[in-house]
Structure formats: C-alpha cells, structure tokens
mmCIF file with all atom_site columns, C-alpha atoms in Angstrom:
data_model
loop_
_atom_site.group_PDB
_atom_site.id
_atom_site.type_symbol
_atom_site.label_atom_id
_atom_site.label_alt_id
_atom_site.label_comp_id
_atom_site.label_asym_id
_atom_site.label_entity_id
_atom_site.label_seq_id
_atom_site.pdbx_PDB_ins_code
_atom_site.Cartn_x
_atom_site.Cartn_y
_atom_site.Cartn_z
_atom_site.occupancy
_atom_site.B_iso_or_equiv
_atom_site.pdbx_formal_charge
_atom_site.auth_seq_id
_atom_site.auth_comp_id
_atom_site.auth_asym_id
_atom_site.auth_atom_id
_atom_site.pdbx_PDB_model_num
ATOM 1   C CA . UNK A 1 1   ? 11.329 97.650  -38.219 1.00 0.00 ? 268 UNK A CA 1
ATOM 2   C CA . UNK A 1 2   ? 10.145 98.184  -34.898 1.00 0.00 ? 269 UNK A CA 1
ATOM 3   C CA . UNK A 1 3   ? 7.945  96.482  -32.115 1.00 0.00 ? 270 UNK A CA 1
ATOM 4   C CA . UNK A 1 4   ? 5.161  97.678  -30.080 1.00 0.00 ? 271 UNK A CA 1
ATOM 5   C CA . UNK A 1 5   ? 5.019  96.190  -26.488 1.00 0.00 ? 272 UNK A CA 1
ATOM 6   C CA . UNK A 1 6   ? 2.383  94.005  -25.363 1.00 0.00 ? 273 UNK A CA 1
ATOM 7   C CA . UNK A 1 7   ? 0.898  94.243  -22.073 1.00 0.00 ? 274 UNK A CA 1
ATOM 8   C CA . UNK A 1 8   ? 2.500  91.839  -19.508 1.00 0.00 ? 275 UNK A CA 1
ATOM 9   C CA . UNK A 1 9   ? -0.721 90.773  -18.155 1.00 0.00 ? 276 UNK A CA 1
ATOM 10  C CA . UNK A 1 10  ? -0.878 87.427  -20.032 1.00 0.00 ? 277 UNK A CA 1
ATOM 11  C CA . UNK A 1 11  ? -4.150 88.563  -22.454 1.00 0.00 ? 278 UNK A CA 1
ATOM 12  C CA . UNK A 1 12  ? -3.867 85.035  -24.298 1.00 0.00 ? 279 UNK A CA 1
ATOM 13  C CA . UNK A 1 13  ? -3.166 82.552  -21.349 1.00 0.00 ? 280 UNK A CA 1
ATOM 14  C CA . UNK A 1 14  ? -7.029 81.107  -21.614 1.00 0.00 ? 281 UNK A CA 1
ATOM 15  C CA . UNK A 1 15  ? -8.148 80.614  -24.984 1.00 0.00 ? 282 UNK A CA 1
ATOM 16  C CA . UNK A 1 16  ? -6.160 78.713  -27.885 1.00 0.00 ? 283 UNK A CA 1
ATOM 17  C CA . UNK A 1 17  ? -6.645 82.209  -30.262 1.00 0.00 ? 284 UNK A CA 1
ATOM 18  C CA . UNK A 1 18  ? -3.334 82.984  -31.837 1.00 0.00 ? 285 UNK A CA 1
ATOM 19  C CA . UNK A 1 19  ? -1.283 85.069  -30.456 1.00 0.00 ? 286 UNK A CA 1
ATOM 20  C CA . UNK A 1 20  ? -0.566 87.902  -32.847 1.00 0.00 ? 287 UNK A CA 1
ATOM 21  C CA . UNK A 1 21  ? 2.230  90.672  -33.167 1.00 0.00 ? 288 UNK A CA 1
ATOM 22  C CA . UNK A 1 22  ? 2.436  93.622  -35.051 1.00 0.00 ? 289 UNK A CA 1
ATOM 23  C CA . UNK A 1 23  ? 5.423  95.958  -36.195 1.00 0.00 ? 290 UNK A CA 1
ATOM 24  C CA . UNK A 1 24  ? 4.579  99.149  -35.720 1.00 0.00 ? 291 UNK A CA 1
ATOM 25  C CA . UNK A 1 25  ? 7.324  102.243 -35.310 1.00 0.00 ? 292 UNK A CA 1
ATOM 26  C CA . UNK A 1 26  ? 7.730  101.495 -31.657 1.00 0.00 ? 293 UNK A CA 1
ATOM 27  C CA . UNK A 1 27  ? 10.789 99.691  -31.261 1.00 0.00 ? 294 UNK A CA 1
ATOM 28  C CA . UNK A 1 28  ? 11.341 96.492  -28.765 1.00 0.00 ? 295 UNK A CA 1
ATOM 29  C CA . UNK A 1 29  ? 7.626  96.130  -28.123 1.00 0.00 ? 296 UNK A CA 1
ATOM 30  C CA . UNK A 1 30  ? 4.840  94.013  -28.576 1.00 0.00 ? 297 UNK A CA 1
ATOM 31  C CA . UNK A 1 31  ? 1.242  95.019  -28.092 1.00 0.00 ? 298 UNK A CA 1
ATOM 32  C CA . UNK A 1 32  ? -2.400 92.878  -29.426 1.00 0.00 ? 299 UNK A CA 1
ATOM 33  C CA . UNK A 1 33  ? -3.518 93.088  -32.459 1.00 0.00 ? 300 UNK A CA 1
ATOM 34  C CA . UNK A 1 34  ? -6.346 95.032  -31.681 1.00 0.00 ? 301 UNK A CA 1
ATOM 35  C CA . UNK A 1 35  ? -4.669 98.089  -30.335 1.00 0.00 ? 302 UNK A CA 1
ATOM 36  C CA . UNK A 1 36  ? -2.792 98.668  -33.429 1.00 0.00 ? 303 UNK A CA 1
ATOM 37  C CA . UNK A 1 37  ? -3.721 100.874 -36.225 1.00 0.00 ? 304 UNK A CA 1
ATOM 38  C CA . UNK A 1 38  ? -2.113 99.511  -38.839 1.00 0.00 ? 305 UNK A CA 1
ATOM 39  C CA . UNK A 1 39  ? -2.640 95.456  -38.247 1.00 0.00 ? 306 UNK A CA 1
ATOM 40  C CA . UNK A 1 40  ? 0.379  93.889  -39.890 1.00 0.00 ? 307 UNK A CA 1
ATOM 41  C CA . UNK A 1 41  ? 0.188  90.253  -38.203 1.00 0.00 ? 308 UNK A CA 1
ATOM 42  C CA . UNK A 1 42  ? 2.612  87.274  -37.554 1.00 0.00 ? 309 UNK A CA 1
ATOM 43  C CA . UNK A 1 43  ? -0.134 84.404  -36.187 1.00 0.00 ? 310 UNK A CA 1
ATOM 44  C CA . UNK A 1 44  ? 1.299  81.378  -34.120 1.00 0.00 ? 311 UNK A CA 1
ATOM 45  C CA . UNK A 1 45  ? -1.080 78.856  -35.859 1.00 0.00 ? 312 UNK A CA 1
ATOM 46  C CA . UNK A 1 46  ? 2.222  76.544  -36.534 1.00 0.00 ? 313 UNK A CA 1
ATOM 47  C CA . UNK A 1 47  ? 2.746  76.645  -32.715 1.00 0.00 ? 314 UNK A CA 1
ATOM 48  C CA . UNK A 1 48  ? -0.621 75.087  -32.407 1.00 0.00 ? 315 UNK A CA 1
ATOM 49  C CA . UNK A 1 49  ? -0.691 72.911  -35.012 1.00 0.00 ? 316 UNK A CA 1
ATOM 50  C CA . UNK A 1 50  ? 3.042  71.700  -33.442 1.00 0.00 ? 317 UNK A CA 1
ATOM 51  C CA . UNK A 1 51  ? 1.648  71.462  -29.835 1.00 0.00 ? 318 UNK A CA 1
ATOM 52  C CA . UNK A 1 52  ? -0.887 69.086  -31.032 1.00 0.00 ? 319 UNK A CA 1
ATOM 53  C CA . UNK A 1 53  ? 1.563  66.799  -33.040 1.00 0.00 ? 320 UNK A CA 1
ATOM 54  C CA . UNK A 1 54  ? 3.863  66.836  -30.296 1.00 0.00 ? 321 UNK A CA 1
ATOM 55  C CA . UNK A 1 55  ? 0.838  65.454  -27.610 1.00 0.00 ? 322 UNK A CA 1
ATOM 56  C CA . UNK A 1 56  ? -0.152 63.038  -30.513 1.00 0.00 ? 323 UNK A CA 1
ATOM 57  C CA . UNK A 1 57  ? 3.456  61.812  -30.734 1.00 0.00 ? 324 UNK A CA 1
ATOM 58  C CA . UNK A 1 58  ? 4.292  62.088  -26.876 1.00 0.00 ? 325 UNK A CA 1
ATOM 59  C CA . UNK A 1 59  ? 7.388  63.887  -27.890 1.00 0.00 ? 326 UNK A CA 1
ATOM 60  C CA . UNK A 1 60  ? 7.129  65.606  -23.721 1.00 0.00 ? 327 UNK A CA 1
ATOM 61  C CA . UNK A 1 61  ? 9.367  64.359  -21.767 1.00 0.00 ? 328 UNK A CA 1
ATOM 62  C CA . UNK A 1 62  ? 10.897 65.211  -18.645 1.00 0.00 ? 329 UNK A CA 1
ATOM 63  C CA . UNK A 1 63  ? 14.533 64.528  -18.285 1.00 0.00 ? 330 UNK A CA 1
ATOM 64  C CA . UNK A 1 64  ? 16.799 64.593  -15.303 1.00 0.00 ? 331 UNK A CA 1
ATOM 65  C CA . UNK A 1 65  ? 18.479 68.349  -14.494 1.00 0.00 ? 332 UNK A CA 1
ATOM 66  C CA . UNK A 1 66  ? 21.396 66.616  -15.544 1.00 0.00 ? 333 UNK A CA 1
ATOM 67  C CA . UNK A 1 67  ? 20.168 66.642  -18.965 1.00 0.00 ? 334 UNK A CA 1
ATOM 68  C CA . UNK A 1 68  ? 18.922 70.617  -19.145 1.00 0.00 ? 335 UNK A CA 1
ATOM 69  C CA . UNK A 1 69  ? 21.942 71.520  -17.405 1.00 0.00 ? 336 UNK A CA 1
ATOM 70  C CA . UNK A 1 70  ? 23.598 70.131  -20.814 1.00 0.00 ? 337 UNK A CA 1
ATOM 71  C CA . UNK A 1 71  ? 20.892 71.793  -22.800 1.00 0.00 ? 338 UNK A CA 1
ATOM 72  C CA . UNK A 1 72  ? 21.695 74.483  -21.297 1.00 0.00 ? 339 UNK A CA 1
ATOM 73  C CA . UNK A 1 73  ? 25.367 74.744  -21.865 1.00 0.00 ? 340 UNK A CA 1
ATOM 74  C CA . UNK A 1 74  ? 25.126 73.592  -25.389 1.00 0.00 ? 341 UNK A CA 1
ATOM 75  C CA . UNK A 1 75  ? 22.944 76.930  -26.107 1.00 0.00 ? 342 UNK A CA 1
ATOM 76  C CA . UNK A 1 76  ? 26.458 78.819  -24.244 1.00 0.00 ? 343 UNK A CA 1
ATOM 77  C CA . UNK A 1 77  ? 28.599 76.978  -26.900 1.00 0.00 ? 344 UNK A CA 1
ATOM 78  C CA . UNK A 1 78  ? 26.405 77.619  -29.662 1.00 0.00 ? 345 UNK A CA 1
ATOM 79  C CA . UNK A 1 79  ? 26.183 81.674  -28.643 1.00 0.00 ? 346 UNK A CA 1
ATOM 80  C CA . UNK A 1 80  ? 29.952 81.216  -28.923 1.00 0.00 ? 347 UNK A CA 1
ATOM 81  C CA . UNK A 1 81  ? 30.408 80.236  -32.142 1.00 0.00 ? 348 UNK A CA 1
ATOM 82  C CA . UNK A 1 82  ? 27.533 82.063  -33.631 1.00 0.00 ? 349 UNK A CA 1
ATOM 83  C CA . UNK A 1 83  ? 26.439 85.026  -31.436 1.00 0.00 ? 350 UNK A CA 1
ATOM 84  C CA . UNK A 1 84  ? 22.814 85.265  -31.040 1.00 0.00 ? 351 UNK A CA 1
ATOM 85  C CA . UNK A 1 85  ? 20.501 88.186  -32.737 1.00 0.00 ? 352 UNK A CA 1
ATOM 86  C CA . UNK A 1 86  ? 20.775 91.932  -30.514 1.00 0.00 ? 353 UNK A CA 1
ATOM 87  C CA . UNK A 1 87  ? 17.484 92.070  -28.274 1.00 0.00 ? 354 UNK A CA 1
ATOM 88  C CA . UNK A 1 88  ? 15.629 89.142  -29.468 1.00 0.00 ? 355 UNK A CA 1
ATOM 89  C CA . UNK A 1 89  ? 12.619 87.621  -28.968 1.00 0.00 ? 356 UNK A CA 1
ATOM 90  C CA . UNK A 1 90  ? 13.139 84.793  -27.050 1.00 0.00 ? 357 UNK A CA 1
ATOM 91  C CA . UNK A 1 91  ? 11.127 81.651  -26.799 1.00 0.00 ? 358 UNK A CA 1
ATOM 92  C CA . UNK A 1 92  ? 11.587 80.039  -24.098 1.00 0.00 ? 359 UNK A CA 1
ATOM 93  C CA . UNK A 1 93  ? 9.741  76.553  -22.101 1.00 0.00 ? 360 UNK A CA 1
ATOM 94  C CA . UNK A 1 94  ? 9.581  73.101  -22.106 1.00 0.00 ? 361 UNK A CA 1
ATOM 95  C CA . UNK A 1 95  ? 9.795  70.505  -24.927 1.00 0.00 ? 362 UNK A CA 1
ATOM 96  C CA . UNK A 1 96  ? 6.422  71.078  -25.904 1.00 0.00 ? 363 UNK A CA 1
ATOM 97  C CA . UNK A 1 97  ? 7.927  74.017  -28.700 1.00 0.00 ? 364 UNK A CA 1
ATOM 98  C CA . UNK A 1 98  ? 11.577 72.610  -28.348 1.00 0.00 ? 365 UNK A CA 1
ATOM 99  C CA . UNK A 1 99  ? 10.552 70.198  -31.058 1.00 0.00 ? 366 UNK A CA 1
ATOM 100 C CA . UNK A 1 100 ? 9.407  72.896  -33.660 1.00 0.00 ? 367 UNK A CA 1
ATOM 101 C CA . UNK A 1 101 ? 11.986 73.132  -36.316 1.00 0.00 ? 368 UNK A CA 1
ATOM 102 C CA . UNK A 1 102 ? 10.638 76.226  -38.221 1.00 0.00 ? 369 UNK A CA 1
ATOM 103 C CA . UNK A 1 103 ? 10.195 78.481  -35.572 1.00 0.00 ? 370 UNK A CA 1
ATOM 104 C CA . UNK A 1 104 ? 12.730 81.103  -37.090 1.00 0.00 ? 371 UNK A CA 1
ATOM 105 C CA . UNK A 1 105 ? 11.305 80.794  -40.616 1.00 0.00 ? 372 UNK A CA 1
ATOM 106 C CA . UNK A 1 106 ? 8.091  81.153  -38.848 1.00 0.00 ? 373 UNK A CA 1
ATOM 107 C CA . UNK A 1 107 ? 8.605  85.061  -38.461 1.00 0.00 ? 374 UNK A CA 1
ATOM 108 C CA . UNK A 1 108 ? 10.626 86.283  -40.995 1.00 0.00 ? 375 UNK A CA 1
ATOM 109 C CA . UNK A 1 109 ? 12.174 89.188  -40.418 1.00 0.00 ? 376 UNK A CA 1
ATOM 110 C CA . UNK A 1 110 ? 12.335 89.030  -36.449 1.00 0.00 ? 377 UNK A CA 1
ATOM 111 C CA . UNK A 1 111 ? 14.952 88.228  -34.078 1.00 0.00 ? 378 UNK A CA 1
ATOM 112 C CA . UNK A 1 112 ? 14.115 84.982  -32.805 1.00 0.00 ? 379 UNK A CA 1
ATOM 113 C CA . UNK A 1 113 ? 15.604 82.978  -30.334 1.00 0.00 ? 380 UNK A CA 1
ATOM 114 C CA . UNK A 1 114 ? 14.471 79.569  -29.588 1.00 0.00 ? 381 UNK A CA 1
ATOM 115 C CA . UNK A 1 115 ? 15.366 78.332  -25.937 1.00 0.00 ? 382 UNK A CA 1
ATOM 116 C CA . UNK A 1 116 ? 13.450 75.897  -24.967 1.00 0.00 ? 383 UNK A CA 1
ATOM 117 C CA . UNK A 1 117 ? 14.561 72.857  -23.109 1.00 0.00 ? 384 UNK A CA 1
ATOM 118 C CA . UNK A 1 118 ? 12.751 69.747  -22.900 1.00 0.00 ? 385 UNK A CA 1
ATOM 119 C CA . UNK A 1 119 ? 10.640 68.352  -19.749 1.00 0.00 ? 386 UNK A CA 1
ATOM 120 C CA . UNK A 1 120 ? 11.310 71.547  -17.810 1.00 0.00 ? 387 UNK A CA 1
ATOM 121 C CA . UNK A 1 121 ? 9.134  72.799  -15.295 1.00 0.00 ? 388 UNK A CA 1
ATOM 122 C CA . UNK A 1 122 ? 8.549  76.685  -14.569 1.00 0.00 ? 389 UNK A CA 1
ATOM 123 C CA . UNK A 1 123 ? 11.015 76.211  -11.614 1.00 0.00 ? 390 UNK A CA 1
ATOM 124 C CA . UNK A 1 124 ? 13.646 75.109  -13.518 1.00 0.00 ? 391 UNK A CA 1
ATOM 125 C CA . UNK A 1 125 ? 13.211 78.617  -15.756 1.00 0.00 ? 392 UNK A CA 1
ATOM 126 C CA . UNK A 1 126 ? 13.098 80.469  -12.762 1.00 0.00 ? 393 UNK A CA 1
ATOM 127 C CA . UNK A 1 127 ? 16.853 78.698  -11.823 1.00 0.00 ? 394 UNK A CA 1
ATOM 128 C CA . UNK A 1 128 ? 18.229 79.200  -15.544 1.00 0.00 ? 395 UNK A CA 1
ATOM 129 C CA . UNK A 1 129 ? 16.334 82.805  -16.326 1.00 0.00 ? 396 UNK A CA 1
ATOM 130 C CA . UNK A 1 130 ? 19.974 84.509  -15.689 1.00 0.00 ? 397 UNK A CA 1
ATOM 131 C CA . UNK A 1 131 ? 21.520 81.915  -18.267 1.00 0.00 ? 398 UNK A CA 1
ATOM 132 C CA . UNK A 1 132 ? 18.176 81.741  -20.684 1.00 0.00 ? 399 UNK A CA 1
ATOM 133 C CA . UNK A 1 133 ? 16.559 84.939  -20.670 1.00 0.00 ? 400 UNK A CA 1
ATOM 134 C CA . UNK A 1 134 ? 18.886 87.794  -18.848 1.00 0.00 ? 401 UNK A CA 1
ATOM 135 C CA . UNK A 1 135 ? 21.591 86.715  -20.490 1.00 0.00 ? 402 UNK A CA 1
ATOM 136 C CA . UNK A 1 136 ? 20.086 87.618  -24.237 1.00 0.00 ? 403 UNK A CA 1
ATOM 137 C CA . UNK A 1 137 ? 18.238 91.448  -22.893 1.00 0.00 ? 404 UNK A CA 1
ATOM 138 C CA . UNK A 1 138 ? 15.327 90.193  -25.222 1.00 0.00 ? 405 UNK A CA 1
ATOM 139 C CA . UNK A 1 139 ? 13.072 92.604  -25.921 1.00 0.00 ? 406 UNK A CA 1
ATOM 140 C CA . UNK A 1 140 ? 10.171 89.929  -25.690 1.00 0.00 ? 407 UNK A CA 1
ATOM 141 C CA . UNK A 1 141 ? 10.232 86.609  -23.930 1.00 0.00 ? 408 UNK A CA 1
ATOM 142 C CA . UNK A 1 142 ? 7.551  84.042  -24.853 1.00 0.00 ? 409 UNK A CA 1
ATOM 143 C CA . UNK A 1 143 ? 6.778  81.234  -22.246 1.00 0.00 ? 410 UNK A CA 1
ATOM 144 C CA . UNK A 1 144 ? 5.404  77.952  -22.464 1.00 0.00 ? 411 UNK A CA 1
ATOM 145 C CA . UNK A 1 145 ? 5.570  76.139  -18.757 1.00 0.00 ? 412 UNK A CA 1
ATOM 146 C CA . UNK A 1 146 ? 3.225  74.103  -16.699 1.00 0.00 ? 413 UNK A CA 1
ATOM 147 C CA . UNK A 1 147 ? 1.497  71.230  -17.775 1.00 0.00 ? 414 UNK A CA 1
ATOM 148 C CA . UNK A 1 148 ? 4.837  69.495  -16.601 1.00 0.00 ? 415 UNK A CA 1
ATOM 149 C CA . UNK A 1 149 ? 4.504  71.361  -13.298 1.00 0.00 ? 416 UNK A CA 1
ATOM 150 C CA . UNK A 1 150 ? 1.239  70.085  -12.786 1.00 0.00 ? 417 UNK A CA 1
ATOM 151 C CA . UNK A 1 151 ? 1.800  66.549  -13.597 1.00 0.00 ? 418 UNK A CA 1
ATOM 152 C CA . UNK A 1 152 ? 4.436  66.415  -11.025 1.00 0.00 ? 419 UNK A CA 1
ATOM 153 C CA . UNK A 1 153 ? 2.300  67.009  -8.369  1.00 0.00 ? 420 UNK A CA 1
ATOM 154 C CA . UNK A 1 154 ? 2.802  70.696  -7.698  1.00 0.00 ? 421 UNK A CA 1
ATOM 155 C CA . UNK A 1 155 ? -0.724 72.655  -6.728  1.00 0.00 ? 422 UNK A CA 1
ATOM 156 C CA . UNK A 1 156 ? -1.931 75.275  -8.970  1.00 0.00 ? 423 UNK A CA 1
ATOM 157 C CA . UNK A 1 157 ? -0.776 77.758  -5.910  1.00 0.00 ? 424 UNK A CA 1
ATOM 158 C CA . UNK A 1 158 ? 2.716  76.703  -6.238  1.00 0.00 ? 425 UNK A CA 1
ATOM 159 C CA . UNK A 1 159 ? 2.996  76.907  -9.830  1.00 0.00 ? 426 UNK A CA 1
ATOM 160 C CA . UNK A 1 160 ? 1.294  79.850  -10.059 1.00 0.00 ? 427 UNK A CA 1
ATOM 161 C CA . UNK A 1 161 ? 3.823  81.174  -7.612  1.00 0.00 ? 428 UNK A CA 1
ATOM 162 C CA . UNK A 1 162 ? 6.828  80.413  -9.898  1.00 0.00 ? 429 UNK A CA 1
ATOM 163 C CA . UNK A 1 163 ? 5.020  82.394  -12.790 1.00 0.00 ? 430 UNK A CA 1
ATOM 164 C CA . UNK A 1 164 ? 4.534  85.909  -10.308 1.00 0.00 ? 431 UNK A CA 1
ATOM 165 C CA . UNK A 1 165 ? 8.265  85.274  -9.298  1.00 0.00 ? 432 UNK A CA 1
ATOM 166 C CA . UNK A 1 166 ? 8.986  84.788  -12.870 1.00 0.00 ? 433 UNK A CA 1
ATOM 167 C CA . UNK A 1 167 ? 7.228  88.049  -13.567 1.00 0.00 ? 434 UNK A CA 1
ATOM 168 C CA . UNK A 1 168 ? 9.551  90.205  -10.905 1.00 0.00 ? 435 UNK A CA 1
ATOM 169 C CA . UNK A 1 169 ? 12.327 88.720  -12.482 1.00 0.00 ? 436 UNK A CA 1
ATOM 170 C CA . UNK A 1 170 ? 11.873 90.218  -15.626 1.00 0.00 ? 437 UNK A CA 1
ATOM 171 C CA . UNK A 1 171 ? 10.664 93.495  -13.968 1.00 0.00 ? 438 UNK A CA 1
ATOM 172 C CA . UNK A 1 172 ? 13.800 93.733  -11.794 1.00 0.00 ? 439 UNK A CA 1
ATOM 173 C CA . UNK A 1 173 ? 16.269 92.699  -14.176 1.00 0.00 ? 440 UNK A CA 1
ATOM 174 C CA . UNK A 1 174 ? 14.680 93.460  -17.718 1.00 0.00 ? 441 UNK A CA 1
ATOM 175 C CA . UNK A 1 175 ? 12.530 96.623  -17.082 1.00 0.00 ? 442 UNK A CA 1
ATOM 176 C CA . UNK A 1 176 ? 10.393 97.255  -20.423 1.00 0.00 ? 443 UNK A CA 1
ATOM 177 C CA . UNK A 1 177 ? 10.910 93.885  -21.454 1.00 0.00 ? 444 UNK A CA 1
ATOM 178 C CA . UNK A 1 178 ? 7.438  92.946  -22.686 1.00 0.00 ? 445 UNK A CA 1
ATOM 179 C CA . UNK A 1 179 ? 6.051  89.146  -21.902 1.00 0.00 ? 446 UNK A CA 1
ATOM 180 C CA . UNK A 1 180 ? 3.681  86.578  -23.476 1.00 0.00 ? 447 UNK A CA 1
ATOM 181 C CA . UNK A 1 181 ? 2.703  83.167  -21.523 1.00 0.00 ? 448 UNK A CA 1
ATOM 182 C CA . UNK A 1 182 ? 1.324  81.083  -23.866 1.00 0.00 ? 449 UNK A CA 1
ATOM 183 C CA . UNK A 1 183 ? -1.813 78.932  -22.027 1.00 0.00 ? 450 UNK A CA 1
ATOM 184 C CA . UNK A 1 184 ? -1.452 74.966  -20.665 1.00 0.00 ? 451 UNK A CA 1
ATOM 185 C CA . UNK A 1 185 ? -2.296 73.447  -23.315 1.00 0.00 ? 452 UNK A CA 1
ATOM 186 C CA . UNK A 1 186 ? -5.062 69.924  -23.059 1.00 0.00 ? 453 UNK A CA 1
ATOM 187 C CA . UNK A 1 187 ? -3.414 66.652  -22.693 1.00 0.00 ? 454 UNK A CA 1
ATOM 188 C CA . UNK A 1 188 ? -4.930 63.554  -23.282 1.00 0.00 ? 455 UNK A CA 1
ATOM 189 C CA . UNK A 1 189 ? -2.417 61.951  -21.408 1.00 0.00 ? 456 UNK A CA 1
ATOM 190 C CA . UNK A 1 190 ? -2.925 63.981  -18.309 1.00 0.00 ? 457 UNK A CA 1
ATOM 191 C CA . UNK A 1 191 ? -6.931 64.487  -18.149 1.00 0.00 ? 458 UNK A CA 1
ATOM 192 C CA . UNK A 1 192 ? -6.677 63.581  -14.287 1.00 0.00 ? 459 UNK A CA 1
ATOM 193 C CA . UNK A 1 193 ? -5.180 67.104  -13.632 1.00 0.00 ? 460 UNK A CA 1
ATOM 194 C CA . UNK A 1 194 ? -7.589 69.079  -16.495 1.00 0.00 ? 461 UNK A CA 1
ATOM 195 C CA . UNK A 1 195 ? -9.181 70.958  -13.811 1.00 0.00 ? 462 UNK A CA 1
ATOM 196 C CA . UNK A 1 196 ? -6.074 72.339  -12.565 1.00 0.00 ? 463 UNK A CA 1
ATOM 197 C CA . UNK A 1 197 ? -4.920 73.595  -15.909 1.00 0.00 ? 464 UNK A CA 1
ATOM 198 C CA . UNK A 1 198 ? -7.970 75.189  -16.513 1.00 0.00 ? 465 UNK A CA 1
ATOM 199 C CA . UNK A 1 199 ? -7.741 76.643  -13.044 1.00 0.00 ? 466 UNK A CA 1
ATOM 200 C CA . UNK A 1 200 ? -4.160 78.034  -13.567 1.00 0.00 ? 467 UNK A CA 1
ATOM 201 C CA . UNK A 1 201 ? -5.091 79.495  -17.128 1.00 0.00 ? 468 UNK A CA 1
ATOM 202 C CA . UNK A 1 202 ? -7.427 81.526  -15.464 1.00 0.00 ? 469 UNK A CA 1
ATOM 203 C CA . UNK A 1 203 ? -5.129 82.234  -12.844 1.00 0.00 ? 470 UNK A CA 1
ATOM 204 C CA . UNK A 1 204 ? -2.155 83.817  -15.337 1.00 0.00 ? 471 UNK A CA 1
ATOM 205 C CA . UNK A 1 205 ? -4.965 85.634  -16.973 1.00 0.00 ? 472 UNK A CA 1
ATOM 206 C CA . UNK A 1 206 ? -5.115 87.804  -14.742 1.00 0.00 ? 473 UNK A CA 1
ATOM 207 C CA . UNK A 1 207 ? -2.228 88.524  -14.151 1.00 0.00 ? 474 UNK A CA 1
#
C-alpha cells in the first residue's frame, strides 16, 4: 500500500488538529486528509495525548551533546543488528515523542521509524540530518523541534532559520521526500516565552 505526499508547507504547524494520513495508490507520499478521495485515516491523537503526559511529568530534558551523540550512535548499532524498514517514515525531534512507546503499533501497517533524541534543539537536527534522516531515504520525515530552542534563548528569527535550512536539506538531498512539522506545543513550564511559540507557529505555517 502506497502513500500520497503531503505538501511541505507545514499545513498543521498552528493548530493542535491531528495530523492525518491517508494510503492512497500513490506510493512514498503523504497528502491531507481533505484532498483525498477515498479518506482512509491514521490520526496522531496518541501523540497528543503523549505530549501532554510528558509536560505533566517533565519528562523534557536537555542533555549535553555528549549524550545525543550516544543516542545517536546507539540508533547506528541498532540499524546494525536489525536493519531499519526500506523508505520509512521517520519521526524525528526532541524528547517530547522520544518517550512514546507505541509509536510503531500506532500505525500499523507503515514503516515507521522513531528517531528522536531527547533535549535536542532544531540545530542539533540540522548537525545529525545526514546520520538521522539522509541516512534512512524516508519517504516522510515528521518533526517535532523548538520549544527547546526557544527556551534557550534563541529568537524566533534564528530558530526559524534552522527550520528553512532544514527544509533545503531535505530538498537538496531527499528530493520528493514529503515533510510534516508538528506545531510547539504549550508549556506550562515555559509561559515566559508563549508569545514566541505562538509567533514561530505562525511563522512555519507558512512555510
């Protein structure tokens, strides 16, 4: 079963709506749910319901690059020993959907890759992507980055900055690969920089 590609431009990086996918004949794709004919959905409400444990827990950290380095490498070992799925979706971010233990059983029937390593900021993405995302040819990638950025002090500007670069580095080295940023999600923990996720939301929107 096939994919249908979803535009790049970020269409749910505001609101907290589901993203949706469909499986139409088109294969390595994604596209909305309301372009499709025939709607066969897989709806992220687990990632929200996750998202919100994981703030009411304070399960976001943000280690030292020491420590994703070793994330890092451990995914390497583990593609070793098990090789991963042949143009997957990949999930990729910061701990925020690390901690989500069903995400495979989640969408049966799909090739998905869970990469996300904890604290990281979209800078660090940017410095992994050839290790993270290149390194798979995903069909889809699915980001979650920023509220980390943020809360280090970075301006919307900048951040938003390392999302456009992150953008040509799909479109130079995965052309067709489709993308889906998933929006900075409320914190109650970090209502001092509210306004600037709201601000860079709108921002990736449009994209």
């Amino acid at each position: 079963t096939g994919l249908r590609r979803m535009p790049r431009s970020a269409d749910f990086a505001v609101t907290w709506n589901p993203l949706e996918w469909s499986r139409p004949a088109n294969r390595h794709a994604l596209q909305p749910m309301n372009n499709c004919r025939t709607p066969v959905s897989i709806v992220f409400h687990r990632l929200l319901i996750t998202l919100i444990a994981g703030l009411a827990l304070g399960l976001a950290s943000m280690p030292a690059k020491a420590d994703l380095e070793s994330e890092v490498q451990a995914y390497e070992a583990q593609d070793l020993a098990t090789p991963p799925p042949i143009r997957p979706i990949v999930f990729v971010g910061s701990s925020s959907i690390r901690i989500w233990p069903g995400l495979t059983s989640a969408f049966p029937g799909l090739p998905v890759l869970n990469r996300w390593f904890g604290g990281s900021q979209m800078s660090d993405l940017l410095a992994y992507f050839d290790r993270l995302v290149a390194a798979y040819q995903p069909a889809h990638v699915v980001v979650y980055e920023g509220d980390n950025d943020l809360a280090a002090g970075k301006s919307v500007e900048q951040v938003f900055g390392d999302y456009s670069n992150f953008l040509a580095r799909v479109e130079q080295q995965l052309p067709g690969t489709g993308v889906a940023f998933l929006s900075v999600k409320p914190s109650p923990s970090r209502v001092g920089i509210l306004t600037q996720m709201q601000q860079l939301n709108t921002r990736v929107r449009g994209m």
